[in-house]
PDB file of C-alpha atoms and ligand atoms in Angstrom:
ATOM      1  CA  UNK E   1     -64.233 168.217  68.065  1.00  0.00           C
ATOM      2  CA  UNK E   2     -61.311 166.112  68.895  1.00  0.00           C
ATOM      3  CA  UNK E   3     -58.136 166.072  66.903  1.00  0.00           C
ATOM      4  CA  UNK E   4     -55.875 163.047  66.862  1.00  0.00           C
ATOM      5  CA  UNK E   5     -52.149 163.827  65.499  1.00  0.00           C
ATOM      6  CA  UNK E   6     -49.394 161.049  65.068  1.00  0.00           C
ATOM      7  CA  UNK E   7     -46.262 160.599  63.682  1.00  0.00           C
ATOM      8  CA  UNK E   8     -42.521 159.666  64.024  1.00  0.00           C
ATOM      9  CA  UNK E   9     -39.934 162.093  65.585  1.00  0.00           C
ATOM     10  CA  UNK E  10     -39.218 165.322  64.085  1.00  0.00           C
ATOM     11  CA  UNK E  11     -42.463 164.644  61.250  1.00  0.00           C
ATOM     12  CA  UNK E  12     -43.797 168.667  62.877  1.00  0.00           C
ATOM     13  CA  UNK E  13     -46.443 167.239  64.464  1.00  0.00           C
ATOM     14  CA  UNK E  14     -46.220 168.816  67.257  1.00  0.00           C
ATOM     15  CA  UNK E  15     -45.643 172.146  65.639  1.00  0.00           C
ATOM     16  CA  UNK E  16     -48.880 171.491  63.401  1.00  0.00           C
ATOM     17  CA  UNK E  17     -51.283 170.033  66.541  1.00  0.00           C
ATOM     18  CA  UNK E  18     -50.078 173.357  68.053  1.00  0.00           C
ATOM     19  CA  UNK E  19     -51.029 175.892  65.189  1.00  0.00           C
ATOM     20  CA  UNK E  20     -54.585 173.832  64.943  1.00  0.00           C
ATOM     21  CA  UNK E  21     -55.032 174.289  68.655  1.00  0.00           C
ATOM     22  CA  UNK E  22     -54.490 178.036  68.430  1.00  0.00           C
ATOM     23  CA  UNK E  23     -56.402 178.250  65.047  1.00  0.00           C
ATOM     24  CA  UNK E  24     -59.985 176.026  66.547  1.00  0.00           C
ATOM     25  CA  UNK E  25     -59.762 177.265  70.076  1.00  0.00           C
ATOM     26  CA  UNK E  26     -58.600 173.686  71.719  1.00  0.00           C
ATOM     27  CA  UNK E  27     -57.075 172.444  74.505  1.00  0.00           C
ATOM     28  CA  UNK E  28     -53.771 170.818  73.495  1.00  0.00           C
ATOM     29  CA  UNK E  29     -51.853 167.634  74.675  1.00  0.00           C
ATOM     30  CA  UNK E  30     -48.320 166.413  73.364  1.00  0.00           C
ATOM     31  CA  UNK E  31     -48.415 162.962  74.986  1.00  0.00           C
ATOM     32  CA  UNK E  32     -44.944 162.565  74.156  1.00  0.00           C
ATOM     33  CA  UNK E  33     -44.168 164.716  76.554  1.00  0.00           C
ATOM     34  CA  UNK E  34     -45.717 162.572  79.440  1.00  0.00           C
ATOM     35  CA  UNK E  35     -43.652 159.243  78.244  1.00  0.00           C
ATOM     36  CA  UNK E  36     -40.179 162.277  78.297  1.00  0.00           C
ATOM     37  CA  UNK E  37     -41.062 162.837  81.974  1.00  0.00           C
ATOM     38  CA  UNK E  38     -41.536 159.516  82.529  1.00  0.00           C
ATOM     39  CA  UNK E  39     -38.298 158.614  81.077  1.00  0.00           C
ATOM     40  CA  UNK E  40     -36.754 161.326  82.987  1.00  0.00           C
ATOM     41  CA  UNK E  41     -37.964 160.249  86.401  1.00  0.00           C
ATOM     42  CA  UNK E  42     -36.684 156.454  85.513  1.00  0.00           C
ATOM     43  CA  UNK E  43     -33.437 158.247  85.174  1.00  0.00           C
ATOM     44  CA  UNK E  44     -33.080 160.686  87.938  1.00  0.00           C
ATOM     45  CA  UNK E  45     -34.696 157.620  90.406  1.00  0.00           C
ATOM     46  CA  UNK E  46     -32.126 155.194  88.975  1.00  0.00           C
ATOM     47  CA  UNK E  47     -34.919 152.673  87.746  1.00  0.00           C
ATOM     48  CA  UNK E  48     -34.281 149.866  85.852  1.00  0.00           C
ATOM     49  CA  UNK E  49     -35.931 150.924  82.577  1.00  0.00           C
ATOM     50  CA  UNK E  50     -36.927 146.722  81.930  1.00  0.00           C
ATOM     51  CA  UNK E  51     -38.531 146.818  85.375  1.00  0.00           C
ATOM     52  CA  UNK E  52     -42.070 146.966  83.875  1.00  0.00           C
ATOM     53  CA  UNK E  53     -44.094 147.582  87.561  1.00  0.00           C
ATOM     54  CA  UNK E  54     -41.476 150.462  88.845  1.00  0.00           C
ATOM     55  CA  UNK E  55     -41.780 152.397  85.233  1.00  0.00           C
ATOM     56  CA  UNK E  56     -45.309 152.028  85.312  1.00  0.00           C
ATOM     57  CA  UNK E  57     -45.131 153.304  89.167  1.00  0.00           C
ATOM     58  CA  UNK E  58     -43.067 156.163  88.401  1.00  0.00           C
ATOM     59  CA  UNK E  59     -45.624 157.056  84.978  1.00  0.00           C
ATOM     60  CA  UNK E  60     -48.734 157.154  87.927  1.00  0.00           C
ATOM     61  CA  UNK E  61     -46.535 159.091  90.151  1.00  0.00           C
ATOM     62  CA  UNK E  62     -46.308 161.825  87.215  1.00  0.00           C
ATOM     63  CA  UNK E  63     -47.374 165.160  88.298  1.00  0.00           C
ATOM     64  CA  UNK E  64     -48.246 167.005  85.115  1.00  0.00           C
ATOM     65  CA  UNK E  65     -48.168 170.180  86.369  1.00  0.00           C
ATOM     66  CA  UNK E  66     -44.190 170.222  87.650  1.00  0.00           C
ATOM     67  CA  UNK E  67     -43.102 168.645  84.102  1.00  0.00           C
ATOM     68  CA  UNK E  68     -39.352 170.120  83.901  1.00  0.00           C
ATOM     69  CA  UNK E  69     -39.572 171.159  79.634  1.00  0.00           C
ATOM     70  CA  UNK E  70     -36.224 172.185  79.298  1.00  0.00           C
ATOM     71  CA  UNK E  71     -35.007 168.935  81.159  1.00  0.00           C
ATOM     72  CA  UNK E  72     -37.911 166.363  78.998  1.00  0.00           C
ATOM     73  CA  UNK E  73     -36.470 167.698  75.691  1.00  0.00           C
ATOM     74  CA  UNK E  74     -32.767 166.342  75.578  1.00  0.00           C
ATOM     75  CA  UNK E  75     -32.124 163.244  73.412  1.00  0.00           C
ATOM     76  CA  UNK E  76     -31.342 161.365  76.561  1.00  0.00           C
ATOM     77  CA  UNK E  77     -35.131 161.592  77.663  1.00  0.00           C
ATOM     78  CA  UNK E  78     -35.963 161.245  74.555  1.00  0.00           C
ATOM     79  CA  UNK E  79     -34.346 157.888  73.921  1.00  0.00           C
ATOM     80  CA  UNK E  80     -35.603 156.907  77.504  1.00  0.00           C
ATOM     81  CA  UNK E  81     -39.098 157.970  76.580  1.00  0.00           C
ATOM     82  CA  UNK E  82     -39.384 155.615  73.024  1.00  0.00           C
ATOM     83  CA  UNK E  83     -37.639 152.673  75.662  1.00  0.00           C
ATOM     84  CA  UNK E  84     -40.031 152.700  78.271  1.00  0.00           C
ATOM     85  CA  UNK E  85     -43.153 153.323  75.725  1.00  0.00           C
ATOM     86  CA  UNK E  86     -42.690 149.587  74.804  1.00  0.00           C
ATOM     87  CA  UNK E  87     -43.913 148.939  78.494  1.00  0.00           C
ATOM     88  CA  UNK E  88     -47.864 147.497  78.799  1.00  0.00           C
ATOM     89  CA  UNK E  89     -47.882 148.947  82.190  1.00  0.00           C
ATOM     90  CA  UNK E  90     -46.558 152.574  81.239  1.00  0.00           C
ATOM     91  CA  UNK E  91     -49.073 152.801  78.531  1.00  0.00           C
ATOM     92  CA  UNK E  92     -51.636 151.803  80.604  1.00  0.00           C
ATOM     93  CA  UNK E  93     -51.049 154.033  83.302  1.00  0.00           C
ATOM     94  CA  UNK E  94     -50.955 156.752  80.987  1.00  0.00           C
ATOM     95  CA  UNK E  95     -54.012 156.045  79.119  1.00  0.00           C
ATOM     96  CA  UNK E  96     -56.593 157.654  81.474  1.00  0.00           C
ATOM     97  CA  UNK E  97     -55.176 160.625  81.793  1.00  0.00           C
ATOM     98  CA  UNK E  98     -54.623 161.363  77.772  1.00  0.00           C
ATOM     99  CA  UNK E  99     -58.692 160.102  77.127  1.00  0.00           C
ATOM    100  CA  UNK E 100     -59.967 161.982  79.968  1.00  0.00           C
ATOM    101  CA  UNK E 101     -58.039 165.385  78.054  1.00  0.00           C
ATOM    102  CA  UNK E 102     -59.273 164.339  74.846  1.00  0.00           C
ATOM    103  CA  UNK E 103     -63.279 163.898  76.164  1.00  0.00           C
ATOM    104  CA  UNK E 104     -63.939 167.426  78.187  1.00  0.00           C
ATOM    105  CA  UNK E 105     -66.616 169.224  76.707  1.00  0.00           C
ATOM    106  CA  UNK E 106     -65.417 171.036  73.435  1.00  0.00           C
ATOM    107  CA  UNK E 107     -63.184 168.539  72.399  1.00  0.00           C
ATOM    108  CA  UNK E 108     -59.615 168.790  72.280  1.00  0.00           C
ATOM    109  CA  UNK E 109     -56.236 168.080  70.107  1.00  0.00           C
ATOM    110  CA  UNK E 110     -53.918 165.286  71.163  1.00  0.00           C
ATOM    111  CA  UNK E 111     -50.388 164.398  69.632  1.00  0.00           C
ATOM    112  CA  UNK E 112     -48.347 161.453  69.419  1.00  0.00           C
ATOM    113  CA  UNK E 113     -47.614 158.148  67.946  1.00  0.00           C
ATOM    114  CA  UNK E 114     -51.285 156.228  68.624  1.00  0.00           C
ATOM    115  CA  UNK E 115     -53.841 158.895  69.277  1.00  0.00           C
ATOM    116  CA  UNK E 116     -55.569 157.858  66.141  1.00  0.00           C
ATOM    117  CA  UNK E 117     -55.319 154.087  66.961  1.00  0.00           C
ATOM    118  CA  UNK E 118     -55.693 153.402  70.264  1.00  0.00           C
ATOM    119  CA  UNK E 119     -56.766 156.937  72.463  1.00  0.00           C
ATOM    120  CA  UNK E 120     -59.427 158.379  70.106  1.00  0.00           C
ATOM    121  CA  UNK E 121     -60.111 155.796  67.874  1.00  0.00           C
ATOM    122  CA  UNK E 122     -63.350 157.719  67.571  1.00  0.00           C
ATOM    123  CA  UNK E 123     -61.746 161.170  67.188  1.00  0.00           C
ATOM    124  CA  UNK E 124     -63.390 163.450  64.389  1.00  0.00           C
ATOM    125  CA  UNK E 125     -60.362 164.160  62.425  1.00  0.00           C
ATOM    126  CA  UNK E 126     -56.961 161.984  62.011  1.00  0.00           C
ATOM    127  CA  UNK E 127     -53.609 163.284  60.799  1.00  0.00           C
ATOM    128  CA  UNK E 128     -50.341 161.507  60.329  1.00  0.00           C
ATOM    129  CA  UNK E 129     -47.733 163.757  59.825  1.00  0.00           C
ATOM    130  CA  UNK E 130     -44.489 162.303  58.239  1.00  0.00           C
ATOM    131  CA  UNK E 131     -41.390 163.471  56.394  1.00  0.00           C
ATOM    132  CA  UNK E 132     -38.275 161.578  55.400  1.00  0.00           C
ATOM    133  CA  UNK E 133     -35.964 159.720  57.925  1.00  0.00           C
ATOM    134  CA  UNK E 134     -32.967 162.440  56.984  1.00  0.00           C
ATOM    135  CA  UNK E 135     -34.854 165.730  56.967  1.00  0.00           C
ATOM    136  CA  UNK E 136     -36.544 164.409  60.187  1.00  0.00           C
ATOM    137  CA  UNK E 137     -33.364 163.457  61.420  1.00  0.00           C
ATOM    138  CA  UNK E 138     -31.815 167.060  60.743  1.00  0.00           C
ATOM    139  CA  UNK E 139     -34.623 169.353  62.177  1.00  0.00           C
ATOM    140  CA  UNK E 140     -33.847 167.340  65.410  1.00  0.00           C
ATOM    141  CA  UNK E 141     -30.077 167.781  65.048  1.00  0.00           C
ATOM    142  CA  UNK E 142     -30.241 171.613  64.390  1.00  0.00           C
ATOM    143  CA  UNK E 143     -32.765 171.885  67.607  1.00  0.00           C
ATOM    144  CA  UNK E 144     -30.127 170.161  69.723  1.00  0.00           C
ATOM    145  CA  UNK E 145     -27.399 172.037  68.816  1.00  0.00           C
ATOM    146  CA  UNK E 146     -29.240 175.344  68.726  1.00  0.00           C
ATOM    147  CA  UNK E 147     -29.745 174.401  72.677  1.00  0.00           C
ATOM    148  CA  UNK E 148     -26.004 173.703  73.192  1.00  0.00           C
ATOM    149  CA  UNK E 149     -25.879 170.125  73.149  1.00  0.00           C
ATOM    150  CA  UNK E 150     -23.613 167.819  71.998  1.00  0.00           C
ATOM    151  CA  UNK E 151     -24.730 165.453  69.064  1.00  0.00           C
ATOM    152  CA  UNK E 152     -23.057 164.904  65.749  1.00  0.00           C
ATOM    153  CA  UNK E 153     -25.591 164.744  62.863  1.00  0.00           C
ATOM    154  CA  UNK E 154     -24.304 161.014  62.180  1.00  0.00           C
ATOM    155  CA  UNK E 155     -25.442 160.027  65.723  1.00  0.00           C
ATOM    156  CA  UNK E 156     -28.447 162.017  65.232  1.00  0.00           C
ATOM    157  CA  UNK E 157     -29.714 159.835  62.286  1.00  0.00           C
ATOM    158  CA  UNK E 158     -28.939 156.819  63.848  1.00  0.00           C
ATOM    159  CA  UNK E 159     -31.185 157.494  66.960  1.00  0.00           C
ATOM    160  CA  UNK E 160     -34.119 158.355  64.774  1.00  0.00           C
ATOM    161  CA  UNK E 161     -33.220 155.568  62.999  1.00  0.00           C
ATOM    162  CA  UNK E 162     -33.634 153.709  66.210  1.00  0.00           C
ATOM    163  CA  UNK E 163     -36.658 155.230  67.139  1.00  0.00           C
ATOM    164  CA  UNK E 164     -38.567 154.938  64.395  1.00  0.00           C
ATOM    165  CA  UNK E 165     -37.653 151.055  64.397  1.00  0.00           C
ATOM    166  CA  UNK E 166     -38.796 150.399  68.486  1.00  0.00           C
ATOM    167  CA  UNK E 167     -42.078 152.917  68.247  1.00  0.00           C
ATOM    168  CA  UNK E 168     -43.006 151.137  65.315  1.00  0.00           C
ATOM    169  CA  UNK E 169     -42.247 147.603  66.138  1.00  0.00           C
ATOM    170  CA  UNK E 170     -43.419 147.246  69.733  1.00  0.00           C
ATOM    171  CA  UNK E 171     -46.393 144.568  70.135  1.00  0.00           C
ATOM    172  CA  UNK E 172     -48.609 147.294  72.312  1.00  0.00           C
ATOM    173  CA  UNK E 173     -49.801 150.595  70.632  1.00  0.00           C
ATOM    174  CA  UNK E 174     -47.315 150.594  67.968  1.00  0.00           C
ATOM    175  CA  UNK E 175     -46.402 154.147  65.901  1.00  0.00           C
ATOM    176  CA  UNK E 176     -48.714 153.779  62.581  1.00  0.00           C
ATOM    177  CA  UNK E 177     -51.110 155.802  60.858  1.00  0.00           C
ATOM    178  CA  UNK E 178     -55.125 155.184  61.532  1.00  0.00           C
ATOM    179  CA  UNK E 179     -56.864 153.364  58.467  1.00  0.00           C
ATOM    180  CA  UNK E 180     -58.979 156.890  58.322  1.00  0.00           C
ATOM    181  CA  UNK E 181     -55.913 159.222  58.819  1.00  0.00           C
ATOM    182  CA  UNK E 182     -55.373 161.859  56.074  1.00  0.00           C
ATOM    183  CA  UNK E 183     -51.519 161.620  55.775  1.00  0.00           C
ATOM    184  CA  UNK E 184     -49.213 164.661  55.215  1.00  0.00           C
ATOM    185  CA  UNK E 185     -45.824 164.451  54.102  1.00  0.00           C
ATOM    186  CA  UNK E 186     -43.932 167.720  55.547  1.00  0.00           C
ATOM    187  CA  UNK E 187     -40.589 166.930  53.874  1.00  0.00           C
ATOM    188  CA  UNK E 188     -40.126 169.557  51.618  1.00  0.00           C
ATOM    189  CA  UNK E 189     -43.354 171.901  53.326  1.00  0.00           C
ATOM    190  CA  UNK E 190     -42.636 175.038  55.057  1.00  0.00           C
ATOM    191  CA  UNK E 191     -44.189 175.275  58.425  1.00  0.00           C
ATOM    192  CA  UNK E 192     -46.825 177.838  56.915  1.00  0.00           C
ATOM    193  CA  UNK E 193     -47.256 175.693  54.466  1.00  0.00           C
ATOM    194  CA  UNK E 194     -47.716 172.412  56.107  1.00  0.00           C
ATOM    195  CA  UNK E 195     -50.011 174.141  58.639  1.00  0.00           C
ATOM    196  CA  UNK E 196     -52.190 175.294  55.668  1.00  0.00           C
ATOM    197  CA  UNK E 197     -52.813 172.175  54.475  1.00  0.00           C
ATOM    198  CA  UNK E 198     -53.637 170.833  57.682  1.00  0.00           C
ATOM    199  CA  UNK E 199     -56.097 173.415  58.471  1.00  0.00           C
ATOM    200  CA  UNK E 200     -57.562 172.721  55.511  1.00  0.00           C
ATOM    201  CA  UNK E 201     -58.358 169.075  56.484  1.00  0.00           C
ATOM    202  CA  UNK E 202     -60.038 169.801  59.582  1.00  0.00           C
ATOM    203  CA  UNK E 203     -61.995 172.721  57.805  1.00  0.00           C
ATOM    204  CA  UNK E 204     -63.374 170.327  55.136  1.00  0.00           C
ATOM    205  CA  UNK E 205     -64.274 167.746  57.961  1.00  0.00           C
ATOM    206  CA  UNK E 206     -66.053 170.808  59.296  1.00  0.00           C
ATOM    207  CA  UNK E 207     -68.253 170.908  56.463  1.00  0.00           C
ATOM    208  CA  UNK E 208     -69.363 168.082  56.370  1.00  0.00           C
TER     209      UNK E 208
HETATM  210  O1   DC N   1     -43.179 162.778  70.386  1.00  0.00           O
HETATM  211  P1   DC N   1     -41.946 162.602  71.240  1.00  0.00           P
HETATM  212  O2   DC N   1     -40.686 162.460  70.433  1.00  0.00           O
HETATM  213  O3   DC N   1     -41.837 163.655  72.295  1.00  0.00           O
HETATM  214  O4   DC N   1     -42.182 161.206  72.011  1.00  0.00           O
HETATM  215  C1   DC N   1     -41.169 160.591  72.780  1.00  0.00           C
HETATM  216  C2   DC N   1     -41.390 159.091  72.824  1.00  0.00           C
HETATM  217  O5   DC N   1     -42.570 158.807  73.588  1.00  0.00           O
HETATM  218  C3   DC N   1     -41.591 158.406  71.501  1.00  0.00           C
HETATM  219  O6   DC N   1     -40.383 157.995  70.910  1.00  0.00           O
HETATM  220  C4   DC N   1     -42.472 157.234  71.826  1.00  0.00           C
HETATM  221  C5   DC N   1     -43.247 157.682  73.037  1.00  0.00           C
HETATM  222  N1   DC N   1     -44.638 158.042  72.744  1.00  0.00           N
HETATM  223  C6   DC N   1     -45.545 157.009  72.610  1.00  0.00           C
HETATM  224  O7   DC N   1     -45.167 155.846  72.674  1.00  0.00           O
HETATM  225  N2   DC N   1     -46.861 157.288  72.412  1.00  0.00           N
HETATM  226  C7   DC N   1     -47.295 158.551  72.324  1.00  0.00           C
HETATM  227  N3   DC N   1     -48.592 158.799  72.156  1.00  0.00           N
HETATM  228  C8   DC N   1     -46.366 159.630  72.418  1.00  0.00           C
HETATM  229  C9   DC N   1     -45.033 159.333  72.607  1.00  0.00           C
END
């Protein structure tokens, strides 16, 4: 069975893809973290984040296993991330690796922002996970600051403002729900509860 979650920043995708892996027994992806350490290796090398062939260079040159979390989960690689995600060259040298996760035997749970759409078109269940821009906004901005750093809320809403607008407006691979994705609106869900209901999807696809 493969799983295909997308959704905007903060939306608790990733929380829910993680619960669903536990709960079926699958291997789990968050893609998003392979465009962070992307973004963060365009920063640490000094790269030109327009220069389309060194991005791309420095997303083959990932090593997946040495992927610094605590360093891939600041708003700065975050920012950097959604920037060089608009990049033909970056997707595409990211694409093999996330289908060849999604098709080992057994099947597997991917997150992001175009698993449905574009990775595993084919996949046997589709959620998009959303929740409103300010909720999103402040789950972010208490994560941050939890973690010591330094962001007002203000600037907080602003960047997922921003985000939203460049995953969902670039030409290649764009941020939008599958025609055949069950949507779930987390906004005023508890985690529990949100999980619930997604476990409940994937049971009923299951069934039939
Ligand atoms: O899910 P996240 O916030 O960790 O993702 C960071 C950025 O990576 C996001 O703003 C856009 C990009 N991304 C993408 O373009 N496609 C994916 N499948 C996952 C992430």
């Amino acid at each position: 069975m493969i799983i295909a979650v997308d959704g905007p920043l903060a939306s608790g995708k990733g929380t829910i893809a993680r619960a669903l892996a536990a709960r079926f027994g699958l291997p789990y992806l968050d893609t998003g973290s392979l465009y962070r350490a992307t973004g963060v290796a365009v920063l640490e090398q000094g790269i030109d984040p327009c220069d389309e062939a060194a991005c791309a260079a420095a997303a083959r040159a990932l090593d997946i296993t040495a992927i610094d979390e605590a360093r891939i989960r600041t708003a700065e690689a975050g920012a950097m991330a959604s920037r060089i995600a608009v990049l033909t060259g970056v997707r595409t040298a990211l694409y093999e690796l996330q289908r060849n996760f999604a098709l080992q035997p057994g099947g597997a749970i991917l997150d992001g922002r175009d698993i449905g759409t574009v990775i595993c078109p084919d996949a046997d269940v589709k959620l998009y996970i959303m929740a409103d821009t300010e909720t999103r906004a402040r789950r972010r901005w208490e994560e941050l600051t939890a973690r010591g750093e330094a962001i007002s809320y203000a600037e907080m809403l602003e960047q997922t403002r921003e985000r939203d607008r460049r995953d969902a407006e670039r030409p290649d691979a764009p941020m939008r729900a599958a025609d055949d994705a069950t949507l779930l609106d987390t906004s005023s869900l508890s985690i529990d509860a949100a999980v619930a209901q997604a476990v409940a999807v994937v049971e009923k696809r299951q069934k039939a």
